[in-house]
Each structure stands twice: as structure tokens, then as C-alpha cells.
Amino acid sequence: MSSLNPVSLRKLLLMETLTLNLSSPLIRHSPHLRSRFMSWFSSTSVARAPMPAIAFGTWPVMSRAQDFPISGTDGALVGFITGKSKVTELAHSVWRSLVQKGDAVVDATCGNGHDTLALLKMVANGSGRGCVYGMDIQQSAIENTSLLLKESVNEDERELVKLFLVCHSKMETAIPKDTPIRLIVFNLGYLPGGDKTIITTSTTTLMALQAASHILHSEGLISMVVYVGHPGGREELQTVESFASSLPTESWVTCKFEVSNRPTGPVLVLIFKK
């Protein structure tokens, strides 16, 4: 392996990814995703691009993603593997590849509003369609999100965002029944710049995951960035992983992205509904 030049090594890794992905249940049962993945892989620019050094201890990160190939995420994925991109950048790249203009999406933990704003830009189409349902248990988070939206987008776009001062475990009561939700995102932990003693908990997060699984539309995604460096964070990750691994393979595909030699680094868990 060490005798291969960077381009040959990259091609070998991409071929490995191609083989794994084409055999995955998600690709086998979705001709549309199969076509998109093949189109991505056939891009000559991907195969020719120089490949930075990879710590092979982190290679299983890509292997764990074998059942969730979505075109358009390749740059962010390589950046994450090589330590040049944050896990949140990878998450946003996946969202952009899945969400379409006019979709309804949920930000289950608004925080300071950055995810809410990113989601709004993905769904707004200029015709008044599309909706972002945002929620947080802290008033300061709702206020921060509202302020960011006011500074960043026009009034017509702001009207596409519905904010609720409510725990994410109560999302079924906040979102209108039978709304076709394409994406539900969580950024677990504490409010950046806020009171670090106020954190998401395993109990309410599990309830929120159960609620999310009920309202998510087919071919929709639950995306969770889990921070484990604070008290209770590791336990919360275990709860998320346990929930994800318990879902039936006939109707769900789940995967996880993490850096193995950063035990306190954030983890991205993706849960796709077939």
C-alpha cells in the first residue's frame, strides 16, 4: 500500500467505496441514488485529484458510511477524513445533497441559529414554499436565532421559519400533523456561549428521536451531531447509537462518522428512512 503514489491510492480507495456502496441495500433499492452515485464516481476530476496523507487508523470512518452514499458530499467527506473539515461541514454537505427547494425541515436544537439559517437557504425557493420548524428549550436560543435571521435574510424568507420555545422531545406537538418532513437535525450538548450547565439529556433526546422517527417522511434523514466532551455527552451518544442500531434494516439505514483517535471529538450520526 505504501508504494502507491497518491493518485493510485486515491483511485484504490474510491474503488473500494464504489464496491461497498453498490452492494448496499440503499443503493440496490433506489435506482435514482444508484445513478447519482455512479455519476459522482465517474467524475475524472475526483479520480485525478491529489490525495493528502491519510491516517489509516481513521479509514473505518468511511467504511461505516458505506450504506449512505449521497452525491455531492465527496469533498466534505475527504476533508473530514484528512482532518481539514469539521464534522458540521460534513453534516451540512449531506443536508444540501438531500434537501430540495420547498421541503419542510426541522431544526430540533436551534442554538444560535446557524443551522436554522443554513436550512432556510436550502428550502426557500422564492415562491413562499418551504418551511423550517425550529425549536429550543432556552429563550436565549430562540432570541439569538431570531436576531441572526433578521440580520441575514429578508422578511419573506423569515416567514418560512416557525420558532417554538419547546423541548425537542415535544416536536410532534409543535409541527402540524401529516407535514412531510424531509430532514430533522440535532446539535446536541449545550448552547455555545450560553450556560454550560443546561444540556440536552439522554432521556429527552431518546424521546425526541422516537418522535422524529414518527414524523419523518420516506427518503428523509435524521442528522445528529453529538458532542461528547462534556459531562453526560458520552452517555447521550450511547443512547443515540443504541436507538439507531435498533431500527429495522428493512426500512432504515444508519451510519456514524467519527475520528477514532479523538475520543472527545464530536460524532455525526445519520439515520435514513427508506
PDB file of C-alpha atoms in Angstrom:
ATOM      1  CA  MET A   1       0.000   0.000   0.000  1.00  0.00           C
ATOM      2  CA  SER A   2       2.807   2.429   0.903  1.00  0.00           C
ATOM      3  CA  SER A   3       4.399   2.070  -2.563  1.00  0.00           C
ATOM      4  CA  LEU A   4       1.369   3.536  -4.331  1.00  0.00           C
ATOM      5  CA  ASN A   5       1.526   7.143  -5.432  1.00  0.00           C
ATOM      6  CA  PRO A   6      -1.236   9.498  -4.154  1.00  0.00           C
ATOM      7  CA  VAL A   7      -3.357   9.294  -7.304  1.00  0.00           C
ATOM      8  CA  SER A   8      -3.237   5.476  -7.441  1.00  0.00           C
ATOM      9  CA  LEU A   9      -4.010   5.280  -3.725  1.00  0.00           C
ATOM     10  CA  ARG A  10      -6.990   7.574  -4.144  1.00  0.00           C
ATOM     11  CA  LYS A  11      -8.327   5.504  -7.038  1.00  0.00           C
ATOM     12  CA  LEU A  12      -7.939   2.323  -4.980  1.00  0.00           C
ATOM     13  CA  LEU A  13      -9.868   3.829  -2.055  1.00  0.00           C
ATOM     14  CA  LEU A  14     -12.575   5.110  -4.379  1.00  0.00           C
ATOM     15  CA  MET A  15     -12.927   1.684  -5.997  1.00  0.00           C
ATOM     16  CA  GLU A  16     -13.298   0.194  -2.519  1.00  0.00           C
ATOM     17  CA  THR A  17     -16.007   2.741  -1.740  1.00  0.00           C
ATOM     18  CA  LEU A  18     -17.734   2.040  -5.064  1.00  0.00           C
ATOM     19  CA  THR A  19     -17.821  -1.699  -4.428  1.00  0.00           C
ATOM     20  CA  LEU A  20     -19.192  -1.256  -0.912  1.00  0.00           C
ATOM     21  CA  ASN A  21     -21.789   1.277  -1.910  1.00  0.00           C
ATOM     22  CA  LEU A  22     -23.168  -0.513  -4.943  1.00  0.00           C
ATOM     23  CA  SER A  23     -23.814  -3.565  -2.765  1.00  0.00           C
ATOM     24  CA  SER A  24     -25.601  -1.601  -0.061  1.00  0.00           C
ATOM     25  CA  PRO A  25     -29.353  -2.084   0.454  1.00  0.00           C
ATOM     26  CA  LEU A  26     -29.976   1.634  -0.032  1.00  0.00           C
ATOM     27  CA  ILE A  27     -28.388   1.694  -3.494  1.00  0.00           C
ATOM     28  CA  ARG A  28     -29.878  -1.649  -4.591  1.00  0.00           C
ATOM     29  CA  HIS A  29     -33.404  -0.486  -3.822  1.00  0.00           C
ATOM     30  CA  SER A  30     -33.058   3.055  -5.189  1.00  0.00           C
ATOM     31  CA  PRO A  31     -32.215   3.327  -8.901  1.00  0.00           C
ATOM     32  CA  HIS A  32     -32.163   7.121  -8.555  1.00  0.00           C
ATOM     33  CA  LEU A  33     -29.462   7.083  -5.858  1.00  0.00           C
ATOM     34  CA  ARG A  34     -27.551   4.402  -7.786  1.00  0.00           C
ATOM     35  CA  SER A  35     -27.498   6.627 -10.851  1.00  0.00           C
ATOM     36  CA  ARG A  36     -26.364   9.647  -8.819  1.00  0.00           C
ATOM     37  CA  PHE A  37     -23.592   7.674  -7.130  1.00  0.00           C
ATOM     38  CA  MET A  38     -22.313   6.289 -10.434  1.00  0.00           C
ATOM     39  CA  SER A  39     -22.331   9.791 -11.905  1.00  0.00           C
ATOM     40  CA  TRP A  40     -20.275  11.071  -8.984  1.00  0.00           C
ATOM     41  CA  PHE A  41     -17.760   8.246  -9.158  1.00  0.00           C
ATOM     42  CA  SER A  42     -17.272   8.568 -12.901  1.00  0.00           C
ATOM     43  CA  SER A  43     -16.074  12.178 -12.466  1.00  0.00           C
ATOM     44  CA  THR A  44     -12.488  12.201 -13.699  1.00  0.00           C
ATOM     45  CA  SER A  45     -11.658  15.185 -11.508  1.00  0.00           C
ATOM     46  CA  VAL A  46     -12.353  13.055  -8.422  1.00  0.00           C
ATOM     47  CA  ALA A  47     -10.032  10.285  -9.534  1.00  0.00           C
ATOM     48  CA  ARG A  48      -7.254  12.654 -10.655  1.00  0.00           C
ATOM     49  CA  ALA A  49      -7.228  14.925  -7.620  1.00  0.00           C
ATOM     50  CA  PRO A  50      -4.096  14.661  -5.455  1.00  0.00           C
ATOM     51  CA  MET A  51      -4.779  12.848  -2.219  1.00  0.00           C
ATOM     52  CA  PRO A  52      -3.381  14.182   1.068  1.00  0.00           C
ATOM     53  CA  ALA A  53      -1.865  11.747   3.526  1.00  0.00           C
ATOM     54  CA  ILE A  54      -4.494   9.681   5.370  1.00  0.00           C
ATOM     55  CA  ALA A  55      -4.117   8.246   8.841  1.00  0.00           C
ATOM     56  CA  PHE A  56      -5.262   4.704   8.174  1.00  0.00           C
ATOM     57  CA  GLY A  57      -6.478   4.411  11.729  1.00  0.00           C
ATOM     58  CA  THR A  58      -9.412   6.581  10.639  1.00  0.00           C
ATOM     59  CA  TRP A  59     -10.211   4.605   7.455  1.00  0.00           C
ATOM     60  CA  PRO A  60     -13.117   2.712   9.149  1.00  0.00           C
ATOM     61  CA  VAL A  61     -14.912   6.075   9.286  1.00  0.00           C
ATOM     62  CA  MET A  62     -15.514   5.813   5.524  1.00  0.00           C
ATOM     63  CA  SER A  63     -16.362   2.116   5.785  1.00  0.00           C
ATOM     64  CA  ARG A  64     -19.099   2.863   8.289  1.00  0.00           C
ATOM     65  CA  ALA A  65     -20.640   5.225   5.750  1.00  0.00           C
ATOM     66  CA  GLN A  66     -20.976   2.520   3.108  1.00  0.00           C
ATOM     67  CA  ASP A  67     -24.765   2.393   3.347  1.00  0.00           C
ATOM     68  CA  PHE A  68     -25.265   6.130   2.960  1.00  0.00           C
ATOM     69  CA  PRO A  69     -23.848   7.310  -0.390  1.00  0.00           C
ATOM     70  CA  ILE A  70     -25.244  10.679  -1.484  1.00  0.00           C
ATOM     71  CA  SER A  71     -23.628  12.523  -4.356  1.00  0.00           C
ATOM     72  CA  GLY A  72     -22.100  15.916  -3.662  1.00  0.00           C
ATOM     73  CA  THR A  73     -20.604  15.006  -0.278  1.00  0.00           C
ATOM     74  CA  ASP A  74     -17.252  13.674  -1.547  1.00  0.00           C
ATOM     75  CA  GLY A  75     -15.226  16.853  -0.914  1.00  0.00           C
ATOM     76  CA  ALA A  76     -16.533  17.290   2.627  1.00  0.00           C
ATOM     77  CA  LEU A  77     -16.007  13.593   3.347  1.00  0.00           C
ATOM     78  CA  VAL A  78     -12.373  13.638   2.231  1.00  0.00           C
ATOM     79  CA  GLY A  79     -11.887  16.871   4.177  1.00  0.00           C
ATOM     80  CA  PHE A  80     -13.277  15.237   7.308  1.00  0.00           C
ATOM     81  CA  ILE A  81     -11.131  12.121   6.888  1.00  0.00           C
ATOM     82  CA  THR A  82      -7.973  14.196   6.440  1.00  0.00           C
ATOM     83  CA  GLY A  83      -8.781  16.485   9.364  1.00  0.00           C
ATOM     84  CA  LYS A  84      -9.348  19.589   7.226  1.00  0.00           C
ATOM     85  CA  SER A  85     -13.127  19.853   7.637  1.00  0.00           C
ATOM     86  CA  LYS A  86     -15.301  19.950  10.733  1.00  0.00           C
ATOM     87  CA  VAL A  87     -17.998  17.369  11.293  1.00  0.00           C
ATOM     88  CA  THR A  88     -20.590  20.139  10.968  1.00  0.00           C
ATOM     89  CA  GLU A  89     -19.319  20.883   7.444  1.00  0.00           C
ATOM     90  CA  LEU A  90     -19.819  17.241   6.527  1.00  0.00           C
ATOM     91  CA  ALA A  91     -23.332  17.333   8.003  1.00  0.00           C
ATOM     92  CA  HIS A  92     -24.269  20.446   6.030  1.00  0.00           C
ATOM     93  CA  SER A  93     -22.915  18.879   2.846  1.00  0.00           C
ATOM     94  CA  VAL A  94     -25.136  15.836   3.350  1.00  0.00           C
ATOM     95  CA  TRP A  95     -28.159  18.069   4.019  1.00  0.00           C
ATOM     96  CA  ARG A  96     -27.600  20.072   0.838  1.00  0.00           C
ATOM     97  CA  SER A  97     -27.411  16.877  -1.205  1.00  0.00           C
ATOM     98  CA  LEU A  98     -30.728  15.622   0.149  1.00  0.00           C
ATOM     99  CA  VAL A  99     -32.934  18.671   0.746  1.00  0.00           C
ATOM    100  CA  GLN A 100     -34.832  20.255  -2.136  1.00  0.00           C
ATOM    101  CA  LYS A 101     -36.371  23.694  -2.533  1.00  0.00           C
ATOM    102  CA  GLY A 102     -39.847  23.770  -0.997  1.00  0.00           C
ATOM    103  CA  ASP A 103     -39.156  20.994   1.533  1.00  0.00           C
ATOM    104  CA  ALA A 104     -40.208  21.100   5.182  1.00  0.00           C
ATOM    105  CA  VAL A 105     -37.350  20.523   7.640  1.00  0.00           C
ATOM    106  CA  VAL A 106     -36.812  20.672  11.402  1.00  0.00           C
ATOM    107  CA  ASP A 107     -34.020  22.188  13.476  1.00  0.00           C
ATOM    108  CA  ALA A 108     -34.632  20.413  16.775  1.00  0.00           C
ATOM    109  CA  THR A 109     -31.960  22.408  18.654  1.00  0.00           C
ATOM    110  CA  CYS A 110     -31.755  25.965  17.303  1.00  0.00           C
ATOM    111  CA  GLY A 111     -28.875  27.115  19.479  1.00  0.00           C
ATOM    112  CA  ASN A 112     -27.569  30.372  17.996  1.00  0.00           C
ATOM    113  CA  GLY A 113     -29.416  29.822  14.727  1.00  0.00           C
ATOM    114  CA  HIS A 114     -26.624  28.834  12.340  1.00  0.00           C
ATOM    115  CA  ASP A 115     -28.207  25.518  11.375  1.00  0.00           C
ATOM    116  CA  THR A 116     -31.627  27.182  11.114  1.00  0.00           C
ATOM    117  CA  LEU A 117     -30.231  29.741   8.680  1.00  0.00           C
ATOM    118  CA  ALA A 118     -28.435  27.078   6.637  1.00  0.00           C
ATOM    119  CA  LEU A 119     -31.631  25.041   6.392  1.00  0.00           C
ATOM    120  CA  LEU A 120     -33.647  28.090   5.357  1.00  0.00           C
ATOM    121  CA  LYS A 121     -31.291  28.748   2.443  1.00  0.00           C
ATOM    122  CA  MET A 122     -31.744  25.128   1.341  1.00  0.00           C
ATOM    123  CA  VAL A 123     -35.558  25.136   1.295  1.00  0.00           C
ATOM    124  CA  ALA A 124     -36.501  28.715   0.322  1.00  0.00           C
ATOM    125  CA  ASN A 125     -37.463  28.944  -3.342  1.00  0.00           C
ATOM    126  CA  GLY A 126     -38.853  32.461  -3.664  1.00  0.00           C
ATOM    127  CA  SER A 127     -42.456  31.328  -4.022  1.00  0.00           C
ATOM    128  CA  GLY A 128     -43.373  31.115  -0.351  1.00  0.00           C
ATOM    129  CA  ARG A 129     -42.965  27.349  -0.227  1.00  0.00           C
ATOM    130  CA  GLY A 130     -40.614  25.530   2.080  1.00  0.00           C
ATOM    131  CA  CYS A 131     -40.605  25.667   5.863  1.00  0.00           C
ATOM    132  CA  VAL A 132     -38.123  25.392   8.713  1.00  0.00           C
ATOM    133  CA  TYR A 133     -39.564  24.394  12.080  1.00  0.00           C
ATOM    134  CA  GLY A 134     -37.082  25.442  14.749  1.00  0.00           C
ATOM    135  CA  MET A 135     -37.220  24.734  18.457  1.00  0.00           C
ATOM    136  CA  ASP A 136     -35.148  25.118  21.587  1.00  0.00           C
ATOM    137  CA  ILE A 137     -35.786  24.880  25.286  1.00  0.00           C
ATOM    138  CA  GLN A 138     -33.936  28.129  26.047  1.00  0.00           C
ATOM    139  CA  GLN A 139     -35.432  31.565  25.406  1.00  0.00           C
ATOM    140  CA  SER A 140     -31.970  32.979  24.690  1.00  0.00           C
ATOM    141  CA  ALA A 141     -31.532  30.454  21.871  1.00  0.00           C
ATOM    142  CA  ILE A 142     -34.813  31.480  20.251  1.00  0.00           C
ATOM    143  CA  GLU A 143     -33.837  35.143  20.579  1.00  0.00           C
ATOM    144  CA  ASN A 144     -30.367  34.541  19.119  1.00  0.00           C
ATOM    145  CA  THR A 145     -31.855  32.614  16.197  1.00  0.00           C
ATOM    146  CA  SER A 146     -34.419  35.332  15.512  1.00  0.00           C
ATOM    147  CA  LEU A 147     -31.710  38.002  15.549  1.00  0.00           C
ATOM    148  CA  LEU A 148     -29.470  36.060  13.158  1.00  0.00           C
ATOM    149  CA  LEU A 149     -32.348  35.559  10.732  1.00  0.00           C
ATOM    150  CA  LYS A 150     -33.254  39.256  10.911  1.00  0.00           C
ATOM    151  CA  GLU A 151     -29.665  40.195  10.056  1.00  0.00           C
ATOM    152  CA  SER A 152     -29.246  37.604   7.304  1.00  0.00           C
ATOM    153  CA  VAL A 153     -32.439  37.224   5.247  1.00  0.00           C
ATOM    154  CA  ASN A 154     -35.394  39.286   4.086  1.00  0.00           C
ATOM    155  CA  GLU A 155     -38.832  39.295   5.672  1.00  0.00           C
ATOM    156  CA  ASP A 156     -40.366  36.925   3.113  1.00  0.00           C
ATOM    157  CA  GLU A 157     -37.733  34.298   3.900  1.00  0.00           C
ATOM    158  CA  ARG A 158     -38.056  34.820   7.656  1.00  0.00           C
ATOM    159  CA  GLU A 159     -41.739  33.995   7.389  1.00  0.00           C
ATOM    160  CA  LEU A 160     -40.755  30.483   6.285  1.00  0.00           C
ATOM    161  CA  VAL A 161     -39.255  29.852   9.744  1.00  0.00           C
ATOM    162  CA  LYS A 162     -41.533  28.848  12.623  1.00  0.00           C
ATOM    163  CA  LEU A 163     -39.796  29.035  16.011  1.00  0.00           C
ATOM    164  CA  PHE A 164     -41.027  27.280  19.147  1.00  0.00           C
ATOM    165  CA  LEU A 165     -39.845  27.589  22.740  1.00  0.00           C
ATOM    166  CA  VAL A 166     -40.190  23.899  23.475  1.00  0.00           C
ATOM    167  CA  CYS A 167     -38.069  20.847  24.205  1.00  0.00           C
ATOM    168  CA  HIS A 168     -37.183  18.789  21.134  1.00  0.00           C
ATOM    169  CA  SER A 169     -38.944  15.827  22.733  1.00  0.00           C
ATOM    170  CA  LYS A 170     -42.218  17.694  22.100  1.00  0.00           C
ATOM    171  CA  MET A 171     -41.713  18.219  18.355  1.00  0.00           C
ATOM    172  CA  GLU A 172     -44.813  16.218  17.446  1.00  0.00           C
ATOM    173  CA  THR A 173     -46.957  18.792  19.257  1.00  0.00           C
ATOM    174  CA  ALA A 174     -45.284  21.750  17.505  1.00  0.00           C
ATOM    175  CA  ILE A 175     -45.303  20.511  13.909  1.00  0.00           C
ATOM    176  CA  PRO A 176     -48.643  20.242  12.075  1.00  0.00           C
ATOM    177  CA  LYS A 177     -49.815  16.661  11.677  1.00  0.00           C
ATOM    178  CA  ASP A 178     -49.060  14.934   8.365  1.00  0.00           C
ATOM    179  CA  THR A 179     -46.423  17.510   7.370  1.00  0.00           C
ATOM    180  CA  PRO A 180     -43.963  15.708   5.026  1.00  0.00           C
ATOM    181  CA  ILE A 181     -40.676  16.314   6.867  1.00  0.00           C
ATOM    182  CA  ARG A 182     -37.551  15.755   4.745  1.00  0.00           C
ATOM    183  CA  LEU A 183     -34.844  16.405   7.354  1.00  0.00           C
ATOM    184  CA  ILE A 184     -34.587  16.666  11.139  1.00  0.00           C
ATOM    185  CA  VAL A 185     -31.305  17.909  12.594  1.00  0.00           C
ATOM    186  CA  PHE A 186     -29.934  17.897  16.126  1.00  0.00           C
ATOM    187  CA  ASN A 187     -26.857  19.592  17.539  1.00  0.00           C
ATOM    188  CA  LEU A 188     -26.634  18.027  20.980  1.00  0.00           C
ATOM    189  CA  GLY A 189     -24.872  19.407  24.038  1.00  0.00           C
ATOM    190  CA  TYR A 190     -25.063  22.956  25.394  1.00  0.00           C
ATOM    191  CA  LEU A 191     -25.726  26.361  23.854  1.00  0.00           C
ATOM    192  CA  PRO A 192     -22.402  27.831  22.610  1.00  0.00           C
ATOM    193  CA  GLY A 193     -21.749  30.972  24.621  1.00  0.00           C
ATOM    194  CA  GLY A 194     -24.584  30.121  26.997  1.00  0.00           C
ATOM    195  CA  ASP A 195     -24.996  28.352  30.329  1.00  0.00           C
ATOM    196  CA  LYS A 196     -22.984  25.129  30.048  1.00  0.00           C
ATOM    197  CA  THR A 197     -24.963  23.523  32.854  1.00  0.00           C
ATOM    198  CA  ILE A 198     -28.038  23.435  30.603  1.00  0.00           C
ATOM    199  CA  ILE A 199     -27.502  20.489  28.261  1.00  0.00           C
ATOM    200  CA  THR A 200     -29.507  18.022  26.258  1.00  0.00           C
ATOM    201  CA  THR A 201     -30.028  14.758  28.114  1.00  0.00           C
ATOM    202  CA  SER A 202     -30.261  11.099  27.173  1.00  0.00           C
ATOM    203  CA  THR A 203     -33.869  10.870  28.336  1.00  0.00           C
ATOM    204  CA  THR A 204     -35.265  13.766  26.312  1.00  0.00           C
ATOM    205  CA  THR A 205     -33.031  13.016  23.320  1.00  0.00           C
ATOM    206  CA  LEU A 206     -34.369   9.468  23.141  1.00  0.00           C
ATOM    207  CA  MET A 207     -37.927  10.814  23.268  1.00  0.00           C
ATOM    208  CA  ALA A 208     -37.016  13.294  20.516  1.00  0.00           C
ATOM    209  CA  LEU A 209     -35.580  10.522  18.342  1.00  0.00           C
ATOM    210  CA  GLN A 210     -38.738   8.480  18.748  1.00  0.00           C
ATOM    211  CA  ALA A 211     -40.842  11.495  17.797  1.00  0.00           C
ATOM    212  CA  ALA A 212     -38.574  12.268  14.833  1.00  0.00           C
ATOM    213  CA  SER A 213     -38.892   8.722  13.525  1.00  0.00           C
ATOM    214  CA  HIS A 214     -42.683   9.086  13.589  1.00  0.00           C
ATOM    215  CA  ILE A 215     -42.907  12.340  11.618  1.00  0.00           C
ATOM    216  CA  LEU A 216     -40.050  11.809   9.154  1.00  0.00           C
ATOM    217  CA  HIS A 217     -41.165  11.261   5.568  1.00  0.00           C
ATOM    218  CA  SER A 218     -39.865   8.350   3.491  1.00  0.00           C
ATOM    219  CA  GLU A 219     -36.456   9.116   1.941  1.00  0.00           C
ATOM    220  CA  GLY A 220     -35.924  11.566   4.787  1.00  0.00           C
ATOM    221  CA  LEU A 221     -32.993  11.925   7.164  1.00  0.00           C
ATOM    222  CA  ILE A 222     -32.314  12.429  10.863  1.00  0.00           C
ATOM    223  CA  SER A 223     -28.910  14.077  11.367  1.00  0.00           C
ATOM    224  CA  MET A 224     -27.312  14.296  14.804  1.00  0.00           C
ATOM    225  CA  VAL A 225     -24.045  15.932  15.805  1.00  0.00           C
ATOM    226  CA  VAL A 226     -23.277  14.619  19.280  1.00  0.00           C
ATOM    227  CA  TYR A 227     -20.695  16.370  21.447  1.00  0.00           C
ATOM    228  CA  VAL A 228     -19.132  14.025  23.977  1.00  0.00           C
ATOM    229  CA  GLY A 229     -16.559  16.236  25.709  1.00  0.00           C
ATOM    230  CA  HIS A 230     -18.887  17.438  28.477  1.00  0.00           C
ATOM    231  CA  PRO A 231     -20.433  15.505  31.403  1.00  0.00           C
ATOM    232  CA  GLY A 232     -23.245  13.333  30.107  1.00  0.00           C
ATOM    233  CA  GLY A 233     -22.147  13.619  26.483  1.00  0.00           C
ATOM    234  CA  ARG A 234     -20.769  10.100  26.180  1.00  0.00           C
ATOM    235  CA  GLU A 235     -23.912   8.640  27.747  1.00  0.00           C
ATOM    236  CA  GLU A 236     -26.046  10.613  25.292  1.00  0.00           C
ATOM    237  CA  LEU A 237     -24.015   9.254  22.363  1.00  0.00           C
ATOM    238  CA  GLN A 238     -24.579   5.714  23.627  1.00  0.00           C
ATOM    239  CA  THR A 239     -28.319   6.392  23.729  1.00  0.00           C
ATOM    240  CA  VAL A 240     -28.270   7.707  20.155  1.00  0.00           C
ATOM    241  CA  GLU A 241     -26.224   4.742  18.916  1.00  0.00           C
ATOM    242  CA  SER A 242     -28.477   2.268  20.693  1.00  0.00           C
ATOM    243  CA  PHE A 243     -31.569   3.809  19.114  1.00  0.00           C
ATOM    244  CA  ALA A 244     -30.001   3.866  15.644  1.00  0.00           C
ATOM    245  CA  SER A 245     -28.784   0.274  15.819  1.00  0.00           C
ATOM    246  CA  SER A 246     -32.212  -0.954  16.953  1.00  0.00           C
ATOM    247  CA  LEU A 247     -34.008   0.274  13.828  1.00  0.00           C
ATOM    248  CA  PRO A 248     -35.077  -2.423  11.330  1.00  0.00           C
ATOM    249  CA  THR A 249     -32.838  -2.682   8.269  1.00  0.00           C
ATOM    250  CA  GLU A 250     -35.868  -3.172   6.026  1.00  0.00           C
ATOM    251  CA  SER A 251     -36.903   0.455   6.485  1.00  0.00           C
ATOM    252  CA  TRP A 252     -33.879   2.303   7.894  1.00  0.00           C
ATOM    253  CA  VAL A 253     -30.187   2.816   7.107  1.00  0.00           C
ATOM    254  CA  THR A 254     -27.934   4.224   9.818  1.00  0.00           C
ATOM    255  CA  CYS A 255     -24.263   5.164   9.921  1.00  0.00           C
ATOM    256  CA  LYS A 256     -21.762   7.075  12.029  1.00  0.00           C
ATOM    257  CA  PHE A 257     -18.788   9.353  11.322  1.00  0.00           C
ATOM    258  CA  GLU A 258     -16.136   9.876  13.969  1.00  0.00           C
ATOM    259  CA  VAL A 259     -12.392  10.355  14.284  1.00  0.00           C
ATOM    260  CA  SER A 260     -11.147   7.315  16.176  1.00  0.00           C
ATOM    261  CA  ASN A 261      -8.088   8.975  17.709  1.00  0.00           C
ATOM    262  CA  ARG A 262     -10.091  11.978  19.027  1.00  0.00           C
ATOM    263  CA  PRO A 263     -12.146  10.394  21.811  1.00  0.00           C
ATOM    264  CA  THR A 264     -13.739  13.703  22.816  1.00  0.00           C
ATOM    265  CA  GLY A 265     -14.409  14.870  19.263  1.00  0.00           C
ATOM    266  CA  PRO A 266     -17.989  15.321  18.000  1.00  0.00           C
ATOM    267  CA  VAL A 267     -19.699  12.404  16.281  1.00  0.00           C
ATOM    268  CA  LEU A 268     -22.103  12.605  13.347  1.00  0.00           C
ATOM    269  CA  VAL A 269     -24.901  10.014  13.300  1.00  0.00           C
ATOM    270  CA  LEU A 270     -27.124   9.781  10.211  1.00  0.00           C
ATOM    271  CA  ILE A 271     -30.433   7.888  10.186  1.00  0.00           C
ATOM    272  CA  PHE A 272     -32.077   7.494   6.766  1.00  0.00           C
ATOM    273  CA  LYS A 273     -35.675   6.352   6.311  1.00  0.00           C
ATOM    274  CA  LYS A 274     -36.176   4.302   3.160  1.00  0.00           C
TER     275      LYS A 274
END
